[in-house]
GROMACS .gro file of N, CA and C in nm:
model
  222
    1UNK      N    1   0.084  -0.117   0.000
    1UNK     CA    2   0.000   0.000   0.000
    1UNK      C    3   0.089   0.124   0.000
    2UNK      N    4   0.057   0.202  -0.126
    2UNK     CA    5   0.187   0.346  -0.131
    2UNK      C    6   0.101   0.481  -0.011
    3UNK      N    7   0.114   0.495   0.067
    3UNK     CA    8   0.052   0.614   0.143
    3UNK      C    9   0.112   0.717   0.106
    4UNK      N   10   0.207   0.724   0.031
    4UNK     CA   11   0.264   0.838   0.003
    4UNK      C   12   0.158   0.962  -0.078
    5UNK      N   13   0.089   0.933  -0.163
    5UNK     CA   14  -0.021   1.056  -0.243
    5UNK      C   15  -0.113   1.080  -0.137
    6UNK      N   16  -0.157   1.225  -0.161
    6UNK     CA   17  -0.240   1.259  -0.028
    6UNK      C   18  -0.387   1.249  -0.163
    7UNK      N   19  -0.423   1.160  -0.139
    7UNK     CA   20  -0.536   1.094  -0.199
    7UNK      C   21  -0.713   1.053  -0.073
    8UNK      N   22  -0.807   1.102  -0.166
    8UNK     CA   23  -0.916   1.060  -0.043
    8UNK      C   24  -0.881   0.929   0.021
    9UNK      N   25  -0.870   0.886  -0.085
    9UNK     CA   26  -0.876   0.689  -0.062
    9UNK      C   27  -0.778   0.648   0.052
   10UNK      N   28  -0.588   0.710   0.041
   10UNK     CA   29  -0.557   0.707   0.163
   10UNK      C   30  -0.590   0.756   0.271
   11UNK      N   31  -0.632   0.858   0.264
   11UNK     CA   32  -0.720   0.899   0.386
   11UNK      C   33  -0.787   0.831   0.478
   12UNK      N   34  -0.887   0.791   0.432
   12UNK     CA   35  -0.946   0.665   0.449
   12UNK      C   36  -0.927   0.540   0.498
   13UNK      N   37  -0.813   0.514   0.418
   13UNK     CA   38  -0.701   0.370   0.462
   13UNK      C   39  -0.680   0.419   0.580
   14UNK      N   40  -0.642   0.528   0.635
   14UNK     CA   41  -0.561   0.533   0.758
   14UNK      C   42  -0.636   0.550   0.879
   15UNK      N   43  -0.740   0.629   0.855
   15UNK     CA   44  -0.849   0.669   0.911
   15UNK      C   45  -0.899   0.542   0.977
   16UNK      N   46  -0.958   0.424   0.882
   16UNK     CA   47  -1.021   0.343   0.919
   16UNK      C   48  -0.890   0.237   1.018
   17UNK      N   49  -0.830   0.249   1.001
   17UNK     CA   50  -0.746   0.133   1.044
   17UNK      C   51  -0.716   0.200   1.169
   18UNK      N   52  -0.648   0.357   1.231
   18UNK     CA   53  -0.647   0.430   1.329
   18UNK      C   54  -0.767   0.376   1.389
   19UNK      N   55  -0.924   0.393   1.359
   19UNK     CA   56  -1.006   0.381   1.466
   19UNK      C   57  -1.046   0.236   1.507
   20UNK      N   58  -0.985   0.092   1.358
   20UNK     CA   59  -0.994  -0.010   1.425
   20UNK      C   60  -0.921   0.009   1.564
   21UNK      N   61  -0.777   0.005   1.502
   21UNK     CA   62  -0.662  -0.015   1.608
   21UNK      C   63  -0.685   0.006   1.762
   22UNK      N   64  -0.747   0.120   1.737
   22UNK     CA   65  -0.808   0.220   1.901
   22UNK      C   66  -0.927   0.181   1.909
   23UNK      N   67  -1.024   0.089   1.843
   23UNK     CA   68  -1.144   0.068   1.896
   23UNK      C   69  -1.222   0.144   1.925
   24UNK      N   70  -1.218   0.280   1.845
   24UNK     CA   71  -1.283   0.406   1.935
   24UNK      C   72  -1.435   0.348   1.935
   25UNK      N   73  -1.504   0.388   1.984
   25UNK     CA   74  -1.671   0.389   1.962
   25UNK      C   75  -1.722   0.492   1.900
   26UNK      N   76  -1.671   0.590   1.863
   26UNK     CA   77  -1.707   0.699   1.820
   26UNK      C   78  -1.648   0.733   1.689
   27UNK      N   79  -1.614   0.608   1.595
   27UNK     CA   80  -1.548   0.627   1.491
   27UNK      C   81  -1.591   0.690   1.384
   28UNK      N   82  -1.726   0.681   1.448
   28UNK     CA   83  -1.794   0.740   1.277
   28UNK      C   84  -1.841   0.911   1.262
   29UNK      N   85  -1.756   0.943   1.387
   29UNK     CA   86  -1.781   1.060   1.353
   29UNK      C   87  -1.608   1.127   1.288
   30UNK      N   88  -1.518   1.013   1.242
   30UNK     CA   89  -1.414   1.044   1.222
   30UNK      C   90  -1.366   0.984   1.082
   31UNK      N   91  -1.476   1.082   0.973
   31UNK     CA   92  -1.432   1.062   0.822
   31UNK      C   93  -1.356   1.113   0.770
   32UNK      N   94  -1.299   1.046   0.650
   32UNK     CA   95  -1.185   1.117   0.638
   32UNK      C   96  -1.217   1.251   0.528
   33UNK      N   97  -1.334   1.227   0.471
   33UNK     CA   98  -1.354   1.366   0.358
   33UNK      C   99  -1.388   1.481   0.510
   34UNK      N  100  -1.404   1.500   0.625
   34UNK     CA  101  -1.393   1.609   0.707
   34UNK      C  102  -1.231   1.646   0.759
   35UNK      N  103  -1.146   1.565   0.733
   35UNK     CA  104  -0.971   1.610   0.709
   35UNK      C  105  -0.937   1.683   0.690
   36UNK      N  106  -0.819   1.767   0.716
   36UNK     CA  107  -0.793   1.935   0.672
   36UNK      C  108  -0.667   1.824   0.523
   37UNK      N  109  -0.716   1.841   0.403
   37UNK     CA  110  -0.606   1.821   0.281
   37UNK      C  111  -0.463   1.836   0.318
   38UNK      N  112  -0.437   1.952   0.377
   38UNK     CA  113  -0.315   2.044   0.402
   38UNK      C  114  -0.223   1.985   0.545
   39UNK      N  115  -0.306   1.899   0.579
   39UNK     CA  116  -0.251   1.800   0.700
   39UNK      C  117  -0.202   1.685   0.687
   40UNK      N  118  -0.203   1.612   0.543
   40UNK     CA  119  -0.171   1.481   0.507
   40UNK      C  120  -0.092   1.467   0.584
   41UNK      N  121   0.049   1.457   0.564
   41UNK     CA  122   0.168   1.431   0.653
   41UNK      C  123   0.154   1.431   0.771
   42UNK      N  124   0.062   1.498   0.889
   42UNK     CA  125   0.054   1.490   1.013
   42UNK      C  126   0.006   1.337   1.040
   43UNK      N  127  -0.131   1.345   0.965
   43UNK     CA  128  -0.251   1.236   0.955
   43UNK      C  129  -0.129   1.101   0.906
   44UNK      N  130  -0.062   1.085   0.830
   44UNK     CA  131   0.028   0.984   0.784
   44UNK      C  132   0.142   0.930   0.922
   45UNK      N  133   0.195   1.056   1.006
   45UNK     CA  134   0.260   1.041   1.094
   45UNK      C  135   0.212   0.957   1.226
   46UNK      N  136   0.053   1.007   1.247
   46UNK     CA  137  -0.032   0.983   1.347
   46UNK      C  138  -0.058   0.842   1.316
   47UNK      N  139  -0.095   0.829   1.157
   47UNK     CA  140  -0.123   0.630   1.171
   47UNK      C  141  -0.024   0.536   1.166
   48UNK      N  142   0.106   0.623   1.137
   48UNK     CA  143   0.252   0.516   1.123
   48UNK      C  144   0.272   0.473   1.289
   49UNK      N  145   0.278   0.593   1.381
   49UNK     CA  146   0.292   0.560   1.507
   49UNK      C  147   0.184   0.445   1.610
   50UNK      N  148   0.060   0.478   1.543
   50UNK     CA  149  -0.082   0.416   1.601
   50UNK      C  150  -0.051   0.250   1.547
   51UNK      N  151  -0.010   0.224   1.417
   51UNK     CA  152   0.010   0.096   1.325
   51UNK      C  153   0.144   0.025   1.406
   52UNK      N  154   0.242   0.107   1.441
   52UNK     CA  155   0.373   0.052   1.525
   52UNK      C  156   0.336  -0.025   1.654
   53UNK      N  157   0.242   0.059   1.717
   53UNK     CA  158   0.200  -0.032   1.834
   53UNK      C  159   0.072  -0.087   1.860
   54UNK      N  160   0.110  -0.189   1.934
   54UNK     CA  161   0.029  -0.346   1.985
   54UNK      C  162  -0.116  -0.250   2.125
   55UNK      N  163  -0.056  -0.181   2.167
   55UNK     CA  164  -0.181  -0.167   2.327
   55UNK      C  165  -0.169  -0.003   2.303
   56UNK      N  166  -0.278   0.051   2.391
   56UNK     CA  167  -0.229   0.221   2.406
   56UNK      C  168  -0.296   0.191   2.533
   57UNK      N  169  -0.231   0.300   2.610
   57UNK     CA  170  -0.302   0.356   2.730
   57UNK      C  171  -0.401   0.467   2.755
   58UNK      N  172  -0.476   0.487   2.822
   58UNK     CA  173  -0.589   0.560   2.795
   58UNK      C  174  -0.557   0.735   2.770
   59UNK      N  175  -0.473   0.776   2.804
   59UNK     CA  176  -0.396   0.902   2.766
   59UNK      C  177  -0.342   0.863   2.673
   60UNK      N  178  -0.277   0.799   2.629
   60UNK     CA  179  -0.244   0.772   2.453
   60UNK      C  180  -0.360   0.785   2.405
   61UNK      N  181  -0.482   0.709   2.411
   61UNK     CA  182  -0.602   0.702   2.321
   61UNK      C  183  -0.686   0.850   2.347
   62UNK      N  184  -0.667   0.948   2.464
   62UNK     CA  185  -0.706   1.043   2.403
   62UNK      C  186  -0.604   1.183   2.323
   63UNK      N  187  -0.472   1.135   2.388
   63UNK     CA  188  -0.392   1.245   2.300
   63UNK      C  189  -0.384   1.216   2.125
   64UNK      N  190  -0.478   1.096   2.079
   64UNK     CA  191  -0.466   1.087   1.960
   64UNK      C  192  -0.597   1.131   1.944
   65UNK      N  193  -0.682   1.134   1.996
   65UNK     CA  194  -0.840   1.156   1.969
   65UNK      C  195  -0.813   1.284   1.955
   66UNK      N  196  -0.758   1.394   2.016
   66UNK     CA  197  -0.726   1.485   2.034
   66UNK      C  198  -0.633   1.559   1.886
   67UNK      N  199  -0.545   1.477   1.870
   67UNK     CA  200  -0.477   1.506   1.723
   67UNK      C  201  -0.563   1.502   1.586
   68UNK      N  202  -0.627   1.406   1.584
   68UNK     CA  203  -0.726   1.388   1.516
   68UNK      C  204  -0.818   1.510   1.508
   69UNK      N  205  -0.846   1.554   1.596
   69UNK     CA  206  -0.963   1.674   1.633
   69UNK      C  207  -0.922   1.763   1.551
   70UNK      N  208  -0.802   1.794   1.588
   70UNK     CA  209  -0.692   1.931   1.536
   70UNK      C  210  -0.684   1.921   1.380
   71UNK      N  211  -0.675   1.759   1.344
   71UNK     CA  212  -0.650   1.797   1.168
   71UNK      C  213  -0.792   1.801   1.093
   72UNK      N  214  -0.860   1.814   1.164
   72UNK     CA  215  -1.040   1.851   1.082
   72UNK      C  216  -1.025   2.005   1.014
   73UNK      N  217  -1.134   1.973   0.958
   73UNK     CA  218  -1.161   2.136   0.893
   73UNK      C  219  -1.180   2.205   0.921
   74UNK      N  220  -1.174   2.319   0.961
   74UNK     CA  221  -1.272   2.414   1.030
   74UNK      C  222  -1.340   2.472   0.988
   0.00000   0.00000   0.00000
């Protein structure tokens, strides 16, 4: 999978796999066409680190909920 093009579709890829990973319950309010475009690289950074690890702790799972927040649109 090339993540490199800031493409909807990766978006998406990462998106969805971030909120498997974390199990959020609240995933669906976390699409990726509401993404700031201009953030790719953050959003790419955020799922390389989330994809690296096996468990999070509950301050991990909201300082990413939290990152997430930040790369929306406004």
């Amino acid at each position: 999978m090339d993540l490199t093009e800031n493409t909807l579709a990766n978006t998406e890829i990462m998106m969805e796999e971030i909120k498997k990973k974390l199990r959020m319950a609240t995933g669906a309010a976390l699409k990726a066409s509401t993404l700031n475009d201009n953030q790719y690289e953050d959003l790419k950074d955020l799922y390389e680190m989330v994809a690296a690890k096996s468990k999070f702790s509950i301050s991990e799972i909201e300082a990413i909920t939290v990152e997430l927040g930040r790369l929306r649109k406004v």
